[in-house]
Amino acid sequence: VEPIQVTHSIPETCALAVTTDHGIILFTADFKFDNTPLDNKKTDIKRLAELGEEGVLLLLSDSTNVERDGWSESESMVGPSLHTLFAEAPGRVLVTTFSSQIHRMQQVITAAHETGRKVAVAGRRMDQTVALCQSMGYIKIPEDTYIRLDKASQYRPEDLVILCTGSQGEGRAALSQMSREEYNRLRINDGDTIIYSARAIPGNEGPIWRTVNRLVMLGAHVIVDHPTPIHVSGHGHKEEIKLMLSLTKPFYVAPVHGEPWHQKLFEEMLIEMGHPKHRVFVLENGDTLNLDDEKAWTEQENLSGEVFFDQSGSIAIQSDTLRERTQLAHDGVVVVSLGVDREEGTLTRKPTIQAQGFCGDQQDLDSAVDDLVESLAKLSPPEVSHDDILKDIAKASVRRSLSRLTRQKPVVIPVVD
């Protein structure tokens, strides 16, 4: 496996050339051809061309920006725009971007220093990233520029820039919490300027615009687009993808890292370029692409999809647990208590019901108890002495009654003592 330097917004991004018995498989990773990258590390065109001459059997190519004609803009174009906006802003400036956008964060810090502003960070992930990158030399912070967020109140608004998470409308991110006035460490003030230095990932438009609208209602001036670049993509446009194909001359091609729409456009572009359609593979998650000395074919044999973890981050949540949580959220929980004399096989008292998050009234609960008493009266003494039978009867009866009376299906928990 050979790493090959490519330009992206994350430092030291590498394409991977895997030499196999059947030929070279090249995975581009996220890439662009930027002639003026912030760290001066350009995509290694020479080595890519050499691999093309050696023979690339399969190219797995980034397809994210295939719908965008021409060439992507250089990351270095963002800095001057930020400098101008910082200089013109009358009060605080908040900049939100991806927590992995190292070069963008460096440009925010540089522009803040040049305009006499201090920089603070809001958002745990971004704070960790800045600290780690500074320790490794990927981010350079001029002396007396960085301050802790809890010290921001000691400075005039026009002397501050706040880097914050939440560019994609993530509910728990700092900017999203600020828009809901739930972020205790910082509040949005009338006159703040908020710059969205990121492009919406497909599917995130709704949460992003809900956040933007809430920020505007709090009195902020929100910039999501600007005549000068406040964001450029780390993924190459169509001409850059074509250049990658021309350099590497792959026999088989599979577009990856994109939505099905991007993959389809990539396939159409390849066919227009003269690449045989039967040597293009548009894969879905879980597909297996097999290659031998004579052919390539796909098989759908691997399970794929989302895996959810609890707050601890170590326990996978099963589908039945997710269903129960959804049911709890919609209809609440009802606890049914039964007292039993197991030796006599009789109930010691009338069943009781307690409810939380249930929208019915007490009359509905009382009716459910009456229905349950009727069901229990049909049981023999040995059946009454059996806890599992009692629990099954109680759960089924109460759920059936409440569903009939209220059209709700709360989680029913029977307790026998």
Coordinates of C-alpha atoms in Angstrom, one line a residue:
V1 CA 0.0 0.0 0.0
E2 CA 1.5 3.3 -1.1
P3 CA 0.3 6.7 0.1
I4 CA 0.3 9.5 -2.5
Q5 CA 0.0 13.1 -1.4
V6 CA -3.2 14.9 -2.5
T7 CA -4.6 18.3 -1.6
H8 CA -7.6 18.5 0.7
S9 CA -8.8 20.6 3.6
I10 CA -7.3 18.1 6.1
P11 CA -3.5 18.1 6.2
E12 CA -1.6 15.0 5.0
T13 CA -4.5 13.6 3.1
C14 CA -3.3 10.7 0.9
A15 CA -4.6 8.7 -2.0
L16 CA -3.8 5.0 -1.6
A17 CA -2.3 2.8 -4.3
V18 CA -2.8 -0.9 -3.5
T19 CA -0.7 -3.3 -5.6
T20 CA -2.3 -6.7 -6.0
D21 CA -1.6 -9.8 -8.0
H22 CA -4.2 -8.5 -10.5
G23 CA -3.0 -4.9 -10.8
I24 CA -3.1 -1.6 -9.0
I25 CA -6.2 -0.4 -7.2
L26 CA -6.1 3.4 -6.6
F27 CA -8.4 5.0 -4.0
T28 CA -8.2 8.8 -4.5
A29 CA -9.5 9.8 -1.1
D30 CA -10.9 13.4 -1.0
F31 CA -8.9 15.4 -3.4
K32 CA -8.5 18.5 -5.5
F33 CA -5.8 20.1 -7.7
D34 CA -5.0 23.3 -5.8
N35 CA -1.9 25.2 -7.2
T36 CA -1.8 27.5 -4.1
P37 CA -2.7 25.3 -1.1
L38 CA -2.3 26.9 2.3
D39 CA 0.4 24.4 3.4
N40 CA 2.1 24.4 -0.1
K41 CA 1.6 20.7 -0.4
K42 CA 0.2 20.0 -3.8
T43 CA -1.3 16.8 -5.3
D44 CA 1.5 14.6 -6.5
I45 CA 0.6 14.7 -10.2
K46 CA 3.9 13.1 -11.2
R47 CA 3.4 10.0 -9.2
L48 CA -0.2 9.7 -10.3
A49 CA 0.9 9.8 -13.9
E50 CA 3.6 7.2 -13.2
L51 CA 0.9 4.9 -11.8
G52 CA -1.2 5.5 -15.0
E53 CA 1.8 4.3 -17.1
E54 CA 2.2 1.3 -14.9
G55 CA -1.4 0.4 -15.3
V56 CA -4.3 1.2 -12.8
L57 CA -6.7 -1.7 -12.8
L58 CA -9.4 0.0 -10.7
L59 CA -9.9 3.7 -9.7
L60 CA -12.1 4.4 -6.8
S61 CA -12.7 8.1 -7.2
D62 CA -14.1 10.9 -5.2
S63 CA -17.3 12.1 -7.0
T64 CA -18.6 14.7 -4.6
N65 CA -18.4 17.8 -6.9
V66 CA -18.8 16.1 -10.3
E67 CA -21.9 18.3 -11.0
R68 CA -19.8 21.5 -10.7
D69 CA -18.2 22.5 -14.0
G70 CA -14.6 23.9 -14.2
W71 CA -12.1 23.9 -11.4
S72 CA -12.5 24.4 -7.7
E73 CA -11.2 27.6 -6.2
S74 CA -8.0 27.6 -4.1
E75 CA -8.3 27.5 -0.3
S76 CA -5.9 30.4 -0.1
M77 CA -8.7 32.7 -1.6
V78 CA -10.7 32.5 1.6
G79 CA -8.2 34.3 3.8
P80 CA -8.5 37.8 2.1
S81 CA -12.3 37.6 2.2
L82 CA -12.3 36.8 5.9
H83 CA -9.9 39.7 6.5
T84 CA -12.2 42.1 4.8
L85 CA -15.3 40.9 6.6
F86 CA -13.5 41.0 10.0
A87 CA -12.3 44.6 9.4
E88 CA -15.8 45.8 8.4
A89 CA -17.8 44.0 11.1
P90 CA -19.0 46.5 13.7
G91 CA -19.1 43.9 16.6
R92 CA -18.3 40.3 17.3
V93 CA -17.7 37.9 14.5
L94 CA -18.6 34.2 14.8
V95 CA -17.3 31.8 12.1
T96 CA -18.7 28.3 11.8
T97 CA -17.0 25.6 9.7
F98 CA -16.2 21.9 9.9
S99 CA -14.2 20.8 12.9
S100 CA -11.9 19.0 10.5
Q101 CA -11.3 22.1 8.3
I102 CA -7.8 22.7 9.6
H103 CA -6.7 25.2 6.9
R104 CA -9.9 27.2 7.3
M105 CA -9.4 27.5 11.0
Q106 CA -5.8 28.7 10.4
Q107 CA -7.1 31.4 8.0
V108 CA -9.7 32.6 10.6
I109 CA -6.9 32.9 13.2
T110 CA -4.6 34.7 10.8
A111 CA -7.3 37.2 9.7
A112 CA -8.3 37.8 13.3
H113 CA -4.7 38.6 14.2
E114 CA -4.3 40.9 11.2
T115 CA -7.4 42.9 12.1
G116 CA -6.5 43.1 15.8
R117 CA -9.1 40.6 17.1
K118 CA -8.7 37.9 19.7
V119 CA -9.9 34.3 18.8
A120 CA -11.9 32.0 21.1
V121 CA -13.4 28.6 20.3
A122 CA -16.9 27.4 21.1
G123 CA -17.5 23.7 20.7
R124 CA -15.7 20.8 22.4
R125 CA -14.7 19.0 19.2
M126 CA -13.3 22.1 17.5
D127 CA -11.5 23.1 20.7
Q128 CA -9.8 19.7 20.9
T129 CA -8.9 19.9 17.2
V130 CA -7.3 23.4 17.6
A131 CA -5.3 22.3 20.6
L132 CA -4.1 19.1 18.9
C133 CA -3.2 20.8 15.6
Q134 CA -1.3 23.6 17.5
S135 CA 0.7 21.0 19.4
M136 CA 1.6 19.2 16.1
G137 CA 2.4 22.4 14.2
Y138 CA -0.5 22.2 11.8
I139 CA -2.0 25.4 13.2
K140 CA 0.1 28.4 14.2
I141 CA -1.5 30.9 16.6
P142 CA 0.3 34.3 16.9
E143 CA 1.1 35.3 20.5
D144 CA -1.7 37.0 22.4
T145 CA -4.3 36.0 19.8
Y146 CA -6.0 33.0 21.4
I147 CA -8.2 33.4 24.5
R148 CA -10.4 31.0 26.4
L149 CA -14.1 31.4 25.7
D150 CA -14.9 32.2 29.4
K151 CA -12.6 35.2 29.1
A152 CA -14.4 36.7 26.0
S153 CA -16.6 38.9 28.1
Q154 CA -13.6 40.8 29.2
Y155 CA -13.1 42.2 25.6
R156 CA -15.0 44.6 23.5
P157 CA -17.3 42.9 20.9
E158 CA -15.3 44.5 18.0
D159 CA -12.1 42.8 19.3
L160 CA -13.5 39.3 19.1
V161 CA -13.7 36.4 16.7
I162 CA -15.4 33.2 17.9
L163 CA -14.7 29.9 16.0
C164 CA -17.7 27.6 16.6
T165 CA -19.1 24.2 15.6
G166 CA -22.5 23.8 14.0
S167 CA -22.1 24.6 10.3
Q168 CA -24.4 21.7 9.5
G169 CA -27.2 22.5 11.9
E170 CA -26.2 19.7 14.3
G171 CA -28.5 19.9 17.3
R172 CA -25.9 19.7 20.0
A173 CA -23.3 21.9 18.3
A174 CA -22.4 25.2 19.9
L175 CA -24.0 27.5 17.2
S176 CA -27.2 25.5 17.2
Q177 CA -27.5 25.8 21.0
M178 CA -26.7 29.5 20.8
S179 CA -29.6 29.9 18.3
R180 CA -31.9 28.3 20.8
E181 CA -30.5 30.4 23.7
E182 CA -29.4 27.2 25.4
Y183 CA -25.6 27.7 25.3
N184 CA -24.7 29.0 28.7
R185 CA -21.1 29.9 27.8
L186 CA -22.1 32.4 25.1
R187 CA -25.2 34.3 24.0
I188 CA -25.9 35.8 20.6
N189 CA -26.1 39.6 20.8
D190 CA -27.8 42.1 18.6
G191 CA -25.2 43.2 16.0
D192 CA -23.1 40.0 15.9
T193 CA -21.9 38.9 12.5
I194 CA -22.1 35.2 11.8
I195 CA -20.2 33.7 8.9
Y196 CA -21.1 30.3 7.5
S197 CA -17.7 29.2 6.1
A198 CA -19.0 25.8 5.0
R199 CA -21.2 24.3 2.3
A200 CA -24.4 22.4 3.3
I201 CA -24.0 18.6 3.0
P202 CA -27.0 17.3 1.1
G203 CA -29.8 16.5 3.5
N204 CA -28.7 19.1 6.1
E205 CA -30.4 22.1 4.5
G206 CA -33.4 22.0 6.8
P207 CA -31.5 22.1 10.2
I208 CA -29.1 24.7 8.8
W209 CA -31.8 27.2 7.7
R210 CA -33.7 26.7 10.9
T211 CA -30.6 27.7 12.8
V212 CA -30.0 30.6 10.5
N213 CA -33.5 31.9 11.0
R214 CA -33.3 31.7 14.8
L215 CA -30.0 33.6 14.7
V216 CA -31.5 36.3 12.6
M217 CA -34.4 36.6 15.0
L218 CA -31.9 37.2 17.8
G219 CA -30.5 40.2 15.9
A220 CA -27.4 38.7 14.2
H221 CA -26.3 39.5 10.7
V222 CA -25.8 36.1 9.1
I223 CA -23.7 35.6 6.0
V224 CA -24.2 32.3 4.2
D225 CA -23.0 33.5 0.8
H226 CA -20.8 36.4 -0.3
P227 CA -19.4 37.9 -3.6
T228 CA -15.9 37.0 -2.4
P229 CA -15.2 33.4 -1.2
I230 CA -16.0 32.6 2.4
H231 CA -15.8 28.9 1.6
V232 CA -14.2 26.7 -1.1
S233 CA -14.7 23.0 -1.3
G234 CA -12.0 20.5 -0.5
H235 CA -13.3 18.3 -3.4
G236 CA -12.3 18.8 -7.0
H237 CA -14.8 19.9 -9.6
K238 CA -15.5 18.2 -12.9
E239 CA -12.3 19.2 -14.7
E240 CA -10.2 18.1 -11.8
I241 CA -11.9 14.7 -11.8
K242 CA -11.3 14.5 -15.5
L243 CA -7.6 15.3 -14.9
M244 CA -7.4 12.4 -12.3
L245 CA -8.9 10.1 -14.9
S246 CA -6.5 11.3 -17.6
L247 CA -3.4 10.9 -15.4
T248 CA -4.3 7.4 -14.0
K249 CA -5.9 5.8 -17.1
P250 CA -7.9 3.2 -15.2
F251 CA -9.3 0.1 -16.7
Y252 CA -12.2 -0.1 -14.3
V253 CA -13.8 2.9 -12.5
A254 CA -16.1 3.1 -9.5
P255 CA -17.2 6.6 -8.3
V256 CA -17.4 6.8 -4.5
H257 CA -17.8 9.4 -1.7
G258 CA -20.9 10.9 -3.2
E259 CA -24.7 10.5 -3.3
P260 CA -26.2 8.2 -5.9
W261 CA -26.9 11.4 -8.0
H262 CA -23.2 12.2 -8.0
Q263 CA -22.3 8.6 -8.9
K264 CA -24.8 8.6 -11.8
L265 CA -23.4 11.9 -13.2
F266 CA -19.9 10.5 -12.9
E267 CA -20.9 7.5 -14.9
E268 CA -22.5 9.7 -17.6
M269 CA -19.3 11.9 -17.7
L270 CA -17.1 8.8 -18.2
I271 CA -19.3 7.5 -21.0
E272 CA -19.0 11.0 -22.7
M273 CA -15.2 10.7 -22.3
G274 CA -15.4 7.4 -24.2
H275 CA -15.0 5.0 -21.3
P276 CA -16.9 1.7 -21.9
K277 CA -20.0 1.6 -19.7
H278 CA -19.5 -2.1 -18.8
R279 CA -16.2 -1.1 -17.0
V280 CA -18.0 1.5 -14.7
F281 CA -19.4 0.3 -11.4
V282 CA -21.9 2.4 -9.5
L283 CA -21.9 0.7 -6.1
E284 CA -24.3 0.9 -3.2
N285 CA -23.3 0.5 0.5
G286 CA -22.8 -3.2 1.1
D287 CA -21.9 -4.1 -2.5
T288 CA -18.8 -6.2 -3.0
L289 CA -16.7 -5.5 -6.2
N290 CA -14.8 -8.5 -7.2
L291 CA -11.9 -8.5 -9.7
D292 CA -9.8 -11.3 -11.2
D293 CA -7.5 -11.6 -14.3
E294 CA -10.3 -11.6 -16.7
K295 CA -13.4 -9.8 -15.4
A296 CA -15.0 -7.7 -12.6
W297 CA -18.5 -8.2 -11.1
T298 CA -20.5 -7.1 -8.1
E299 CA -22.2 -9.0 -5.3
Q300 CA -24.5 -7.7 -2.6
E301 CA -23.4 -9.8 0.2
N302 CA -22.4 -7.5 3.1
L303 CA -24.7 -6.1 5.7
S304 CA -24.5 -2.3 5.9
G305 CA -26.4 0.6 7.5
E306 CA -26.6 2.6 10.6
V307 CA -25.4 1.4 14.0
F308 CA -26.7 3.4 17.0
F309 CA -24.8 3.7 20.3
D310 CA -26.1 4.9 23.6
Q311 CA -24.7 8.0 25.3
S312 CA -21.9 5.9 26.8
G313 CA -20.6 5.3 23.3
S314 CA -19.9 1.7 24.0
I315 CA -23.3 -0.1 23.9
A316 CA -25.0 -0.7 20.6
I317 CA -28.7 -0.1 20.6
Q318 CA -30.9 -2.8 19.2
S319 CA -33.9 -2.2 17.0
D320 CA -36.4 -3.3 19.6
T321 CA -34.9 -0.8 22.1
L322 CA -35.3 2.0 19.5
R323 CA -38.9 1.0 18.9
E324 CA -39.5 1.1 22.7
R325 CA -37.9 4.5 23.0
T326 CA -40.1 5.8 20.1
Q327 CA -43.2 4.4 21.8
L328 CA -42.2 6.0 25.1
A329 CA -41.7 9.4 23.3
H330 CA -45.1 9.2 21.6
D331 CA -47.4 7.6 24.1
G332 CA -45.6 7.4 27.5
V333 CA -45.5 4.5 30.0
V334 CA -48.1 2.8 32.2
V335 CA -47.1 0.7 35.2
V336 CA -49.7 -1.9 36.4
S337 CA -49.3 -3.3 39.9
L338 CA -50.8 -6.6 41.0
G339 CA -50.8 -8.1 44.5
V340 CA -51.0 -11.9 44.6
D341 CA -51.3 -14.6 47.3
R342 CA -49.4 -17.3 45.5
E343 CA -50.4 -20.1 48.0
E344 CA -54.1 -19.4 47.6
G345 CA -53.9 -18.4 44.0
T346 CA -55.9 -15.2 44.6
L347 CA -55.4 -11.4 44.2
T348 CA -54.9 -9.6 47.4
R349 CA -56.1 -6.2 46.1
K350 CA -57.5 -4.5 43.1
P351 CA -54.9 -3.7 40.4
T352 CA -53.5 -0.2 40.3
I353 CA -52.2 1.9 37.4
Q354 CA -49.6 4.7 37.4
A355 CA -48.9 6.6 34.1
Q356 CA -46.2 9.0 32.9
G357 CA -46.2 10.8 29.6
F358 CA -49.7 9.4 28.8
C359 CA -52.2 11.8 27.4
G360 CA -55.4 10.0 28.5
D361 CA -57.3 11.0 31.7
Q362 CA -57.9 9.1 34.9
Q363 CA -61.2 7.8 33.7
D364 CA -59.4 6.0 30.9
L365 CA -57.0 4.4 33.4
D366 CA -59.9 3.4 35.6
S367 CA -61.7 1.7 32.7
A368 CA -58.5 -0.2 31.8
V369 CA -58.3 -1.4 35.4
D370 CA -62.0 -2.6 35.3
D371 CA -61.3 -4.5 32.0
L372 CA -58.2 -6.1 33.5
V373 CA -60.2 -7.3 36.6
E374 CA -62.7 -9.0 34.3
S375 CA -59.8 -10.7 32.4
L376 CA -58.2 -11.8 35.7
A377 CA -61.5 -13.2 37.0
K378 CA -61.4 -15.9 34.2
L379 CA -58.1 -17.3 35.5
S380 CA -57.8 -20.4 37.7
P381 CA -55.9 -20.3 41.0
P382 CA -52.8 -22.1 39.5
E383 CA -52.8 -19.5 36.7
V384 CA -53.1 -16.6 39.2
S385 CA -50.1 -18.0 41.1
H386 CA -48.0 -17.9 37.9
D387 CA -46.2 -14.5 37.6
D388 CA -45.5 -14.8 33.8
I389 CA -49.2 -15.5 33.0
L390 CA -50.3 -12.6 35.1
K391 CA -47.9 -10.2 33.5
D392 CA -48.9 -11.3 30.0
I393 CA -52.6 -10.9 30.8
A394 CA -52.1 -7.5 32.4
K395 CA -49.9 -6.2 29.5
A396 CA -52.3 -7.4 26.8
S397 CA -55.5 -6.2 28.6
V398 CA -54.3 -2.8 29.5
R399 CA -52.7 -2.1 26.1
R400 CA -55.9 -3.2 24.4
S401 CA -58.2 -1.1 26.6
L402 CA -56.1 2.1 26.3
S403 CA -55.7 1.7 22.5
R404 CA -59.5 1.4 22.2
L405 CA -60.2 4.3 24.5
T406 CA -57.5 6.7 23.5
R407 CA -55.9 5.4 20.3
Q408 CA -52.6 5.4 22.1
K409 CA -50.2 2.5 22.7
P410 CA -48.1 3.4 25.8
V411 CA -45.4 1.0 27.0
V412 CA -47.1 -1.2 29.6
I413 CA -45.0 -2.5 32.5
P414 CA -46.7 -5.1 34.8
V415 CA -45.4 -5.6 38.3
V416 CA -46.4 -8.5 40.5
D417 CA -45.8 -8.6 44.2

